[in-house]
Coordinates of C-alpha atoms and ligand atoms in Angstrom, one line a residue:
X1 CA 30.5 -14.1 -4.1
X2 CA 32.8 -12.4 -6.5
X3 CA 34.9 -9.3 -6.3
X4 CA 33.4 -7.6 -9.0
X5 CA 29.6 -8.0 -7.6
X6 CA 30.9 -6.7 -4.5
X7 CA 32.1 -3.3 -6.3
X8 CA 28.4 -2.6 -7.0
X9 CA 27.8 -1.6 -3.5
X10 CA 28.1 2.1 -3.3
X11 CA 25.1 3.4 -4.9
X12 CA 21.7 4.5 -4.6
X13 CA 19.1 2.1 -5.5
X14 CA 17.3 4.4 -7.8
X15 CA 16.6 6.6 -4.2
X16 CA 13.2 5.2 -5.3
X17 CA 11.3 6.7 -2.3
X18 CA 10.3 9.8 -1.4
X19 CA 7.5 9.1 1.1
X20 CA 6.6 12.1 3.4
X21 CA 4.2 13.2 5.3
X22 CA 3.5 17.1 5.1
X23 CA 2.0 18.7 8.0
X24 CA -0.8 20.1 6.1
X25 CA -2.6 21.6 8.9
X26 CA 0.3 23.9 9.9
X27 CA -1.0 26.0 7.0
X28 CA -4.9 25.6 7.8
X29 CA -7.2 27.6 10.0
X30 CA -6.9 26.6 13.8
X31 CA -10.2 24.7 13.8
X32 CA -8.6 22.4 11.2
X33 CA -5.3 21.6 13.1
X34 CA -6.7 18.4 14.1
X35 CA -7.1 17.4 10.5
X36 CA -8.0 13.8 10.2
X37 CA -5.5 13.5 7.1
X38 CA -2.1 14.0 5.9
X39 CA -0.4 14.3 2.5
X40 CA 1.7 11.5 1.3
X41 CA 3.8 11.5 -1.8
X42 CA 5.8 8.7 -3.4
X43 CA 8.1 9.1 -6.5
X44 CA 8.6 6.5 -8.8
X45 CA 12.2 7.4 -9.9
X46 CA 13.6 6.7 -13.2
X47 CA 16.8 5.5 -12.6
X48 CA 19.7 7.9 -14.3
X49 CA 22.7 6.7 -16.2
X50 CA 25.9 8.1 -15.2
X51 CA 27.6 10.3 -17.6
X52 CA 30.9 8.5 -16.4
X53 CA 31.7 6.0 -19.3
X54 CA 33.2 3.9 -16.6
X55 CA 29.8 3.8 -15.2
X56 CA 28.5 1.9 -18.3
X57 CA 30.5 -0.9 -17.8
X58 CA 29.1 -1.3 -14.3
X59 CA 25.7 -0.9 -15.7
X60 CA 26.2 -3.9 -18.0
X61 CA 27.4 -5.9 -15.3
X62 CA 24.4 -4.8 -13.3
X63 CA 22.3 -5.8 -16.1
X64 CA 23.6 -9.3 -16.2
X65 CA 23.1 -9.6 -12.6
X66 CA 19.9 -8.5 -12.9
X67 CA 18.9 -11.1 -15.7
X68 CA 20.2 -13.6 -13.3
X69 CA 18.5 -12.5 -10.2
X70 CA 15.5 -10.8 -11.0
X71 CA 15.8 -8.5 -8.0
X72 CA 17.3 -5.2 -9.3
X73 CA 18.8 -2.1 -8.4
X74 CA 19.6 0.6 -11.2
X75 CA 23.0 1.4 -10.4
X76 CA 24.0 4.9 -9.5
X77 CA 27.6 5.2 -8.4
X78 CA 27.8 7.7 -6.0
X79 CA 31.0 9.8 -4.9
X80 CA 30.7 9.6 -1.1
X81 CA 27.8 7.8 0.8
X82 CA 27.9 10.7 3.3
X83 CA 27.6 13.1 0.9
X84 CA 24.4 11.9 -0.3
X85 CA 22.9 11.4 3.0
X86 CA 23.7 15.4 3.6
X87 CA 21.9 16.1 0.5
X88 CA 18.6 14.1 1.1
X89 CA 18.6 15.7 4.7
X90 CA 18.5 18.9 3.1
X91 CA 15.7 17.9 1.0
X92 CA 13.8 16.7 3.9
X93 CA 14.2 20.0 5.6
X94 CA 13.4 22.2 2.6
X95 CA 10.1 20.2 2.0
X96 CA 9.1 20.2 5.6
X97 CA 8.4 16.6 5.3
X98 CA 9.6 13.2 6.6
X99 CA 11.7 11.6 3.8
X100 CA 12.6 8.0 3.3
X101 CA 15.0 6.9 0.8
X102 CA 16.5 3.6 -0.4
X103 CA 20.3 3.3 -0.7
X104 CA 23.2 1.1 -0.3
X105 CA 25.2 1.2 3.0
X106 CA 28.5 -0.2 4.3
X107 CA 29.3 -1.1 7.7
X108 CA 32.8 -2.3 8.4
X109 CA 33.6 -5.5 10.1
X110 CA 36.2 -7.2 11.8
X111 CA 37.7 -10.5 10.7
X112 CA 37.3 -11.8 14.3
X113 CA 33.4 -11.7 13.1
X114 CA 32.9 -15.1 11.5
X115 CA 30.1 -13.5 9.2
X116 CA 32.6 -10.7 7.9
X117 CA 33.0 -10.8 4.2
X118 CA 36.6 -11.3 2.8
X119 CA 36.5 -7.4 1.9
X120 CA 36.2 -6.5 5.8
X121 CA 32.4 -4.9 5.3
X122 CA 29.2 -5.8 5.2
X123 CA 26.9 -4.1 2.5
X124 CA 23.2 -3.7 3.2
X125 CA 20.5 -2.7 1.1
X126 CA 19.2 0.3 3.3
X127 CA 16.1 2.6 3.9
X128 CA 17.1 5.9 5.7
X129 CA 14.5 8.1 7.5
X130 CA 14.8 11.8 7.8
X131 CA 12.5 13.9 9.7
X132 CA 11.3 17.4 8.8
X133 CA 14.0 18.8 10.7
X134 CA 16.7 16.8 8.9
X135 CA 17.4 14.5 11.6
X136 CA 18.3 11.0 10.7
X137 CA 15.8 9.2 12.6
X138 CA 16.3 5.5 11.4
X139 CA 17.4 3.1 9.1
X140 CA 15.9 -0.3 8.1
X141 CA 18.4 -3.0 6.5
X142 CA 16.5 -5.1 4.1
X143 CA 16.1 -8.7 5.5
X144 CA 14.6 -10.9 2.4
X145 CA 16.8 -10.2 -0.4
X146 CA 16.1 -11.3 -3.5
X147 CA 19.3 -12.7 -4.8
X148 CA 21.2 -9.5 -4.6
X149 CA 24.8 -10.8 -4.7
X150 CA 26.3 -7.3 -3.6
X151 CA 24.2 -7.2 -0.3
X152 CA 24.3 -8.9 3.1
X153 CA 21.5 -10.0 5.0
X154 CA 21.6 -8.3 8.5
X155 CA 22.3 -10.8 11.4
X156 CA 19.1 -9.9 13.0
X157 CA 16.0 -8.5 11.8
X158 CA 15.3 -4.7 11.9
X159 CA 12.1 -4.2 13.1
X160 CA 11.8 -0.5 12.4
X161 CA 8.9 1.6 13.6
X162 CA 9.2 5.3 13.6
X163 CA 7.0 8.2 14.9
X164 CA 5.8 11.2 13.3
X165 CA 3.8 14.3 14.6
X166 CA 1.5 14.1 11.8
X167 CA 0.4 10.5 11.5
X168 CA 1.7 8.7 14.4
X169 CA 3.6 5.4 13.8
X170 CA 5.2 4.0 10.5
X171 CA 6.7 0.7 9.8
X172 CA 9.0 0.2 7.2
X173 CA 10.4 -2.4 4.9
X174 CA 11.7 -3.3 1.6
X175 CA 10.5 -5.1 -1.8
X176 CA 10.6 -8.8 -1.4
X177 CA 10.1 -8.4 2.4
X178 CA 6.3 -7.8 1.6
X179 CA 5.9 -11.8 1.1
X180 CA 7.5 -12.7 4.7
X181 CA 6.5 -12.7 8.1
X182 CA 9.5 -10.9 9.4
X183 CA 9.5 -8.0 9.6
X184 CA 6.5 -7.0 7.3
X185 CA 3.8 -8.7 9.4
X186 CA 5.6 -8.7 13.0
X187 CA 5.6 -4.9 12.9
X188 CA 2.1 -4.8 12.3
X189 CA 1.2 -6.7 15.3
X190 CA 1.8 -3.4 17.1
X191 CA -1.9 -1.9 16.4
X192 CA -0.7 1.6 16.5
X193 CA 1.4 1.1 13.4
X194 CA -1.2 2.3 10.5
X195 CA 1.2 3.4 7.8
X196 CA 3.9 1.6 5.9
X197 CA 6.7 3.0 3.9
X198 CA 7.8 0.7 1.3
X199 CA 10.8 1.3 -1.2
X200 CA 10.7 -1.3 -3.8
X201 CA 12.4 -2.6 -6.9
X202 CA 9.7 -4.8 -8.1
X203 CA 9.3 -6.7 -11.5
X204 CA 5.8 -7.3 -12.2
X205 CA 4.6 -10.5 -12.6
X206 CA 1.0 -11.3 -13.9
X207 CA -1.5 -12.5 -13.2
X208 CA -1.0 -12.5 -9.3
X209 CA 2.1 -10.3 -8.5
X210 CA 2.1 -7.1 -10.4
X211 CA 3.6 -4.5 -7.9
X212 CA 0.5 -2.5 -7.6
X213 CA -1.7 -5.8 -6.6
X214 CA 0.3 -7.0 -4.0
X215 CA 0.7 -3.6 -2.5
X216 CA -3.0 -2.9 -2.7
X217 CA -3.7 -6.4 -1.2
X218 CA -1.2 -5.8 1.7
X219 CA -3.0 -2.5 2.5
X220 CA -6.5 -4.1 2.5
X221 CA -5.5 -7.2 4.6
X222 CA -3.9 -5.2 7.4
X223 CA -6.2 -2.2 7.1
X224 CA -3.4 0.3 6.7
X225 CA -2.3 2.8 4.5
X226 CA 0.8 1.6 2.0
X227 CA 3.3 4.3 0.6
X228 CA 5.1 2.2 -2.0
X229 CA 7.6 3.7 -4.6
X230 CA 8.7 1.3 -7.2
X231 CA 11.8 2.1 -9.6
X232 CA 10.6 3.1 -12.9
X233 CA 12.5 0.8 -15.5
X234 CA 9.8 -0.3 -17.9
X235 CA 12.3 -2.5 -20.0
X236 CA 13.0 -4.6 -17.1
X237 CA 9.0 -4.8 -16.1
X238 CA 9.8 -2.5 -13.2
X239 CA 6.9 0.0 -12.6
X240 CA 3.8 0.3 -10.1
X241 CA 3.7 2.5 -7.6
X242 CA 1.2 3.9 -5.4
X243 CA -0.7 5.2 -2.2
X244 CA -3.0 2.5 -1.0
X245 CA -5.4 2.8 1.6
X246 CA -7.7 0.1 2.3
X247 CA -10.8 1.4 0.4
X248 CA -9.0 3.7 -2.1
X249 CA -5.5 3.7 -4.1
X250 CA -3.5 6.1 -6.2
X251 CA -1.5 4.1 -8.2
X252 CA 0.7 4.6 -11.1
X253 CA 1.8 1.7 -13.5
X254 CA 3.2 3.0 -16.9
X255 CA 5.1 0.7 -19.2
X256 CA 5.3 3.5 -22.2
X257 CA 6.8 6.5 -20.8
X258 CA 10.2 6.7 -19.7
X259 CA 10.0 9.4 -17.0
X260 CA 9.6 9.0 -13.3
X261 CA 6.2 10.2 -11.7
X262 CA 5.3 11.9 -8.7
X263 CA 1.9 10.7 -6.6
X264 CA 0.5 12.7 -4.1
X265 CA -2.7 12.0 -2.2
X266 CA -4.2 12.8 1.4
X267 CA -4.7 10.0 3.3
X268 CA -6.4 9.5 6.5
X269 CA -4.3 9.3 9.8
X270 CA -6.6 6.7 10.9
X271 CA -7.4 4.5 8.0
X272 CA -10.9 2.9 7.9
X273 CA -10.7 -1.1 6.9
X274 CA -12.9 -2.6 4.4
X275 CA -14.2 -5.0 7.5
X276 CA -15.4 -1.9 9.4
X277 CA -17.7 -0.8 6.5
X278 CA -21.1 -2.0 6.7
X279 CA -22.7 -0.8 3.8
X280 CA -21.3 -2.8 1.0
X281 CA -24.0 -5.5 1.1
X282 CA -26.5 -3.0 0.0
X283 CA -24.8 -2.5 -3.4
X284 CA -26.6 -5.6 -4.8
X285 CA -30.2 -5.4 -6.1
X286 CA -31.6 -8.5 -5.1
X287 CA -34.7 -8.4 -7.6
X288 CA -32.3 -8.8 -10.4
X289 CA -32.1 -12.9 -10.7
X290 CA -32.0 -15.6 -8.5
X291 CA -28.5 -15.7 -8.6
X292 CA -28.3 -12.2 -7.0
X293 CA -30.8 -13.4 -4.4
X294 CA -28.4 -15.9 -3.2
X295 CA -25.5 -13.4 -3.4
X296 CA -27.3 -10.8 -1.5
X297 CA -28.7 -13.1 1.2
X298 CA -26.8 -14.8 3.7
X299 CA -24.9 -17.6 1.8
X300 CA -23.9 -19.5 4.7
X301 CA -26.1 -18.9 7.8
X302 CA -28.1 -22.0 7.4
X303 CA -26.2 -24.8 5.6
X304 CA -22.9 -25.9 4.2
X305 CA -21.6 -23.8 1.3
X306 CA -21.3 -26.9 -1.0
X307 CA -25.2 -27.0 -0.9
X308 CA -25.3 -23.6 -2.3
X309 CA -25.7 -24.6 -5.8
X310 CA -28.7 -27.0 -5.1
X311 CA -30.7 -25.2 -2.6
X312 CA -33.2 -22.9 -3.8
X313 CA -31.5 -21.9 -6.9
X314 CA -31.4 -23.4 -10.3
X315 CA -28.8 -26.0 -11.0
X316 CA -26.1 -24.2 -12.8
X317 CA -24.8 -27.2 -15.0
X318 CA -25.5 -30.8 -14.9
X319 CA -22.1 -31.5 -16.7
X320 CA -19.4 -30.6 -14.5
X321 CA -16.8 -28.6 -16.6
X322 CA -13.4 -30.4 -17.3
X323 CA -10.6 -30.0 -14.7
X324 CA -7.1 -29.5 -16.2
X325 CA -3.6 -28.1 -15.2
X326 CA -1.8 -25.1 -16.3
X327 CA 1.3 -23.1 -15.1
X328 CA 0.7 -20.0 -13.4
X329 CA 3.5 -18.0 -11.9
X330 CA 5.8 -21.0 -12.2
X331 CA 3.2 -23.0 -10.4
X332 CA 1.1 -26.0 -11.2
X333 CA -2.5 -24.7 -10.9
X334 CA -5.7 -26.9 -11.1
X335 CA -8.3 -25.2 -13.0
X336 CA -11.6 -25.4 -14.6
X337 CA -12.9 -23.1 -17.2
X338 CA -15.7 -20.8 -16.5
X339 CA -18.2 -20.8 -19.0
X340 CA -21.6 -19.6 -19.5
X341 CA -23.5 -16.3 -18.0
X342 CA -23.7 -17.9 -14.8
X343 CA -22.8 -20.6 -12.5
X344 CA -21.2 -22.2 -9.6
X345 CA -17.9 -23.9 -9.7
X346 CA -15.7 -25.7 -7.3
X347 CA -11.9 -26.7 -7.6
X348 CA -9.5 -28.4 -5.3
X349 CA -5.9 -29.2 -4.8
X350 CA -4.1 -30.6 -1.7
X351 CA -6.0 -29.2 1.4
X352 CA -7.6 -26.1 -0.5
X353 CA -10.8 -26.0 -2.3
X354 CA -12.0 -22.9 -4.2
X355 CA -15.5 -22.0 -4.9
X356 CA -16.8 -19.4 -7.4
X357 CA -20.3 -18.3 -7.7
X358 CA -20.9 -15.8 -10.8
X359 CA -22.7 -14.1 -13.2
X360 CA -21.9 -12.1 -16.4
X361 CA -24.4 -9.3 -17.6
X362 CA -22.6 -9.9 -21.2
X363 CA -20.7 -12.7 -22.5
X364 CA -17.3 -12.2 -24.0
X365 CA -15.7 -14.8 -26.4
X366 CA -12.7 -14.5 -23.7
X367 CA -11.8 -17.8 -21.9
X368 CA -11.5 -17.4 -18.1
X369 CA -10.7 -20.1 -15.6
X370 CA -11.0 -20.7 -11.7
X371 CA -7.5 -22.0 -10.5
X372 CA -6.4 -23.3 -7.2
X373 CA -2.8 -24.0 -5.9
X374 CA -1.9 -25.2 -2.3
X375 CA 2.0 -25.7 -2.3
X376 CA 5.5 -24.6 -1.8
X377 CA 6.6 -22.1 -4.4
X378 CA 10.2 -22.5 -5.6
X379 CA 11.0 -20.3 -8.5
X380 CA 12.7 -17.2 -7.6
X381 CA 12.4 -17.4 -3.8
X382 CA 10.9 -20.4 -1.5
X383 CA 7.4 -19.6 0.2
X384 CA 4.4 -21.8 0.6
X385 CA 1.0 -20.3 -0.9
X386 CA -2.5 -21.2 -1.0
X387 CA -4.2 -19.3 -4.0
X388 CA -7.7 -19.4 -5.6
X389 CA -7.9 -17.2 -8.7
X390 CA -10.0 -16.0 -11.1
X391 CA -8.2 -15.2 -14.3
X392 CA -8.6 -14.4 -17.7
X393 CA -6.5 -16.7 -19.9
X394 CA -3.7 -15.5 -22.6
X395 CA -6.0 -17.0 -25.5
X396 CA -8.7 -19.6 -26.0
X397 CA -6.6 -22.7 -25.0
X398 CA -6.4 -24.2 -21.7
X399 CA -2.8 -24.0 -21.7
X400 CA -3.0 -20.2 -21.8
X401 CA -4.5 -19.9 -18.6
X402 CA -1.9 -18.2 -16.3
X403 CA -0.3 -16.4 -18.9
X404 CA 0.3 -12.5 -18.6
X405 CA -2.2 -10.2 -20.0
X406 CA -3.5 -6.9 -18.9
X407 CA -6.4 -6.2 -21.0
X408 CA -9.7 -7.9 -20.5
X409 CA -13.4 -7.2 -21.3
X410 CA -15.3 -9.9 -19.4
X411 CA -17.4 -8.2 -16.8
X412 CA -18.3 -10.5 -13.7
X413 CA -20.4 -10.3 -10.7
X414 CA -19.0 -12.7 -8.5
X415 CA -18.5 -14.2 -5.0
X416 CA -15.1 -16.2 -4.5
X417 CA -14.1 -18.3 -1.6
X418 CA -11.9 -20.8 -0.2
X419 CA -11.2 -22.9 2.8
X420 CA -7.7 -21.2 3.5
X421 CA -5.6 -22.8 6.5
X422 CA -4.1 -19.4 7.2
X423 CA -5.5 -16.2 8.2
X424 CA -2.6 -14.1 6.1
X425 CA -4.9 -13.7 2.6
X426 CA -4.3 -11.0 0.2
X427 CA -7.1 -10.0 -1.7
X428 CA -6.5 -9.0 -5.6
X429 CA -8.6 -7.3 -7.8
X430 CA -7.0 -6.4 -11.0
X431 CA -8.8 -5.0 -13.9
X432 CA -8.1 -4.0 -17.6
X433 CA -5.2 -1.6 -18.4
X434 CA -3.6 -2.3 -14.9
X435 CA -6.6 -0.8 -12.9
X436 CA -7.5 -1.6 -9.4
X437 CA -10.7 -2.2 -7.9
X438 CA -12.1 -2.4 -4.3
X439 CA -13.9 -5.6 -3.3
X440 CA -17.5 -5.0 -2.0
X441 CA -17.1 -7.4 0.6
X442 CA -14.3 -9.4 2.4
X443 CA -14.0 -11.6 5.2
X444 CA -14.2 -15.0 7.1
X445 CA -17.7 -16.6 7.0
X446 CA -17.6 -19.8 8.8
X447 CA -14.2 -21.8 8.0
X448 CA -13.9 -19.9 4.5
X449 CA -12.4 -16.6 3.3
X450 CA -14.7 -14.9 0.7
X451 CA -14.5 -12.1 -1.8
X452 CA -17.4 -10.5 -3.2
X453 CA -17.8 -7.8 -6.1
X454 CA -20.5 -6.7 -8.7
X455 CA -20.5 -3.9 -10.8
X456 CA -17.0 -3.9 -12.5
X457 CA -16.1 -0.7 -14.2
X458 CA -13.8 -2.4 -16.7
X459 CA -12.8 -6.1 -17.8
X460 CA -11.7 -8.4 -15.2
X461 CA -8.1 -9.6 -15.5
X462 CA -7.5 -11.2 -11.9
X463 CA -9.8 -11.7 -9.0
X464 CA -7.5 -13.7 -6.4
X465 CA -7.3 -14.5 -2.9
X466 CA -3.5 -15.0 -2.0
X467 CA -3.0 -16.6 1.1
X468 CA 0.7 -17.3 2.6
X469 CA 1.5 -20.0 5.0
X470 CA 4.5 -18.8 6.6
X471 CA 5.3 -21.4 8.7
X472 CA 5.4 -23.9 5.5
X473 CA 8.3 -22.0 3.9
Ligands
LIG501 C1 14.3 16.9 15.2 O1 13.2 15.8 14.9 C2 13.5 14.6 15.7 C3 12.2 13.5 15.1 O2 11.1 14.2 14.8 C4 13.2 15.1 17.0 O3 13.5 14.1 18.0 C5 14.4 16.1 17.5 O4 14.0 16.5 18.8 C6 14.2 17.2 16.5 N1 15.2 18.1 16.8 C7 15.2 19.4 17.0 C8 16.4 20.2 16.8 O5 14.0 20.1 16.5
LIG502 C1 0.5 -30.7 -12.4 O1 -0.1 -31.5 -11.7 C2 -1.1 -32.6 -12.1 C3 -1.9 -33.3 -10.9 O2 -1.3 -33.3 -10.1 C4 -0.2 -33.6 -12.7 O3 -0.9 -34.9 -13.2 C5 0.8 -32.8 -13.8 O4 1.8 -33.7 -14.3 C6 1.6 -31.6 -13.2 N1 2.2 -31.0 -14.3 C7 3.4 -30.9 -14.1 C8 3.9 -29.9 -15.3 O5 4.1 -30.9 -13.1
LIG503 C1 -11.0 -27.7 2.3 O1 -12.2 -28.5 1.7 C2 -11.8 -30.0 1.4 C3 -13.0 -30.7 0.7 O2 -13.9 -30.5 1.7 C4 -11.2 -30.8 2.5 O3 -10.6 -32.1 2.1 C5 -10.1 -30.2 3.1 O4 -9.7 -30.6 4.2 C6 -10.4 -28.8 3.7 N1 -9.1 -28.2 4.2 C7 -9.2 -27.4 5.3 C8 -7.8 -26.8 5.7 O5 -10.3 -27.5 6.2

């Protein structure tokens, strides 16, 4: 580790989060005191350049580091870490709120400690939590670093859960941590944790891992409120924050404006999960077509899913469409084109088979494809994924499937499912112009996990089930 990169330690990592719960009910009539909601806010902070010309040098260094390493923090050299902490604490009191911020912290260590860096200190990527009276109530040190040369990994995982008077227990972790078991999944084993605060510096990667996509998927999968604050740095692809509940999201994704953005929303103290809603099936009108009859019916009750297309339904196509390979998110996906007005498709790779039943009210000239990947992802991090994805391709050629696009016109009513060998599956439903939609239904049916959606309000960019097999990393 070079000395230069160690110099970058003392800065606010954009102090990207103000995730706060305001006790709204204090200002309400007594009968509303037991309000079921609280107010949350996240701030997508535009990183500020230091007026100090010396800072330009460190910024250039930082940008070099960023290009190499992809996980990025805009650098703000600060005069003294303690002073900052004091200011944050005062902000928490002024706003009568809990406040979470992300910054770099250092911790002296002794040379007798074999892990102690040469300069005699550990440097951590840290979140600090202040209560509404200004007390520092907890701190979380990032565990899954993303090529952050300036920072050290804590020797032990911080499994941090803090309590609030307005909404109970909150979990906390940072950025890349979202893709790993520790601490993100482990802290949610405590069923009283219904909220997560999440500062991030996430570089968007379509079609599967834009910031708002994975944030929303996490909220849905675990049935929690997910308060995410990204850094605002469009030139590095960093934007995308949100207050995500399982059934609803308030998000911000803006590649145009240079300005930061504050999101404020009321969220439930006890978020309702998608799994607890019973009315979603009713949205389909079974009289409209044979296809919708299948979708609205109990698809799996009687027979194996593979018989679906030949049992009572018209045969969608006699000639199976061609299978091809294309790179998506640096992974070698196996895909089939999604042609025609309606159909059933199946595509398999390794141990995973993905299925799609679809109908399109109108045909667009765009190419869509159904893809599968079951393997170890090894670029910019190593993690095992199982993915079923319906994506809009970049152009009309098969080799454009997997490219990054944000605009689409294709409307689909569909049922997407796969025989995943993990229960950690993140649903993703991204539509044109970086908008999010909520699945109609989601869950296990026999040994398949499915996502169902009809009535999209804008063109489909990505519908995916993104599974993680933590034990195979
Ligand atoms: C400040 O808040 C913390 C955490 O909510 C609480 O434990 C502590 O007692 C409070 N201190 C005062 C002086 O109210
Ligand atoms: C992708 O996988 C297919 C099928 O396993 C293989 O034929 C092809 O060579 C692979 N492509 C690349 C670029 O590795
Ligand atoms: C998924 O289905 C395919 C095809 O039937 C099968 O080969 C594979 O073993 C299944 N995977 C799991 C995890 O059951």
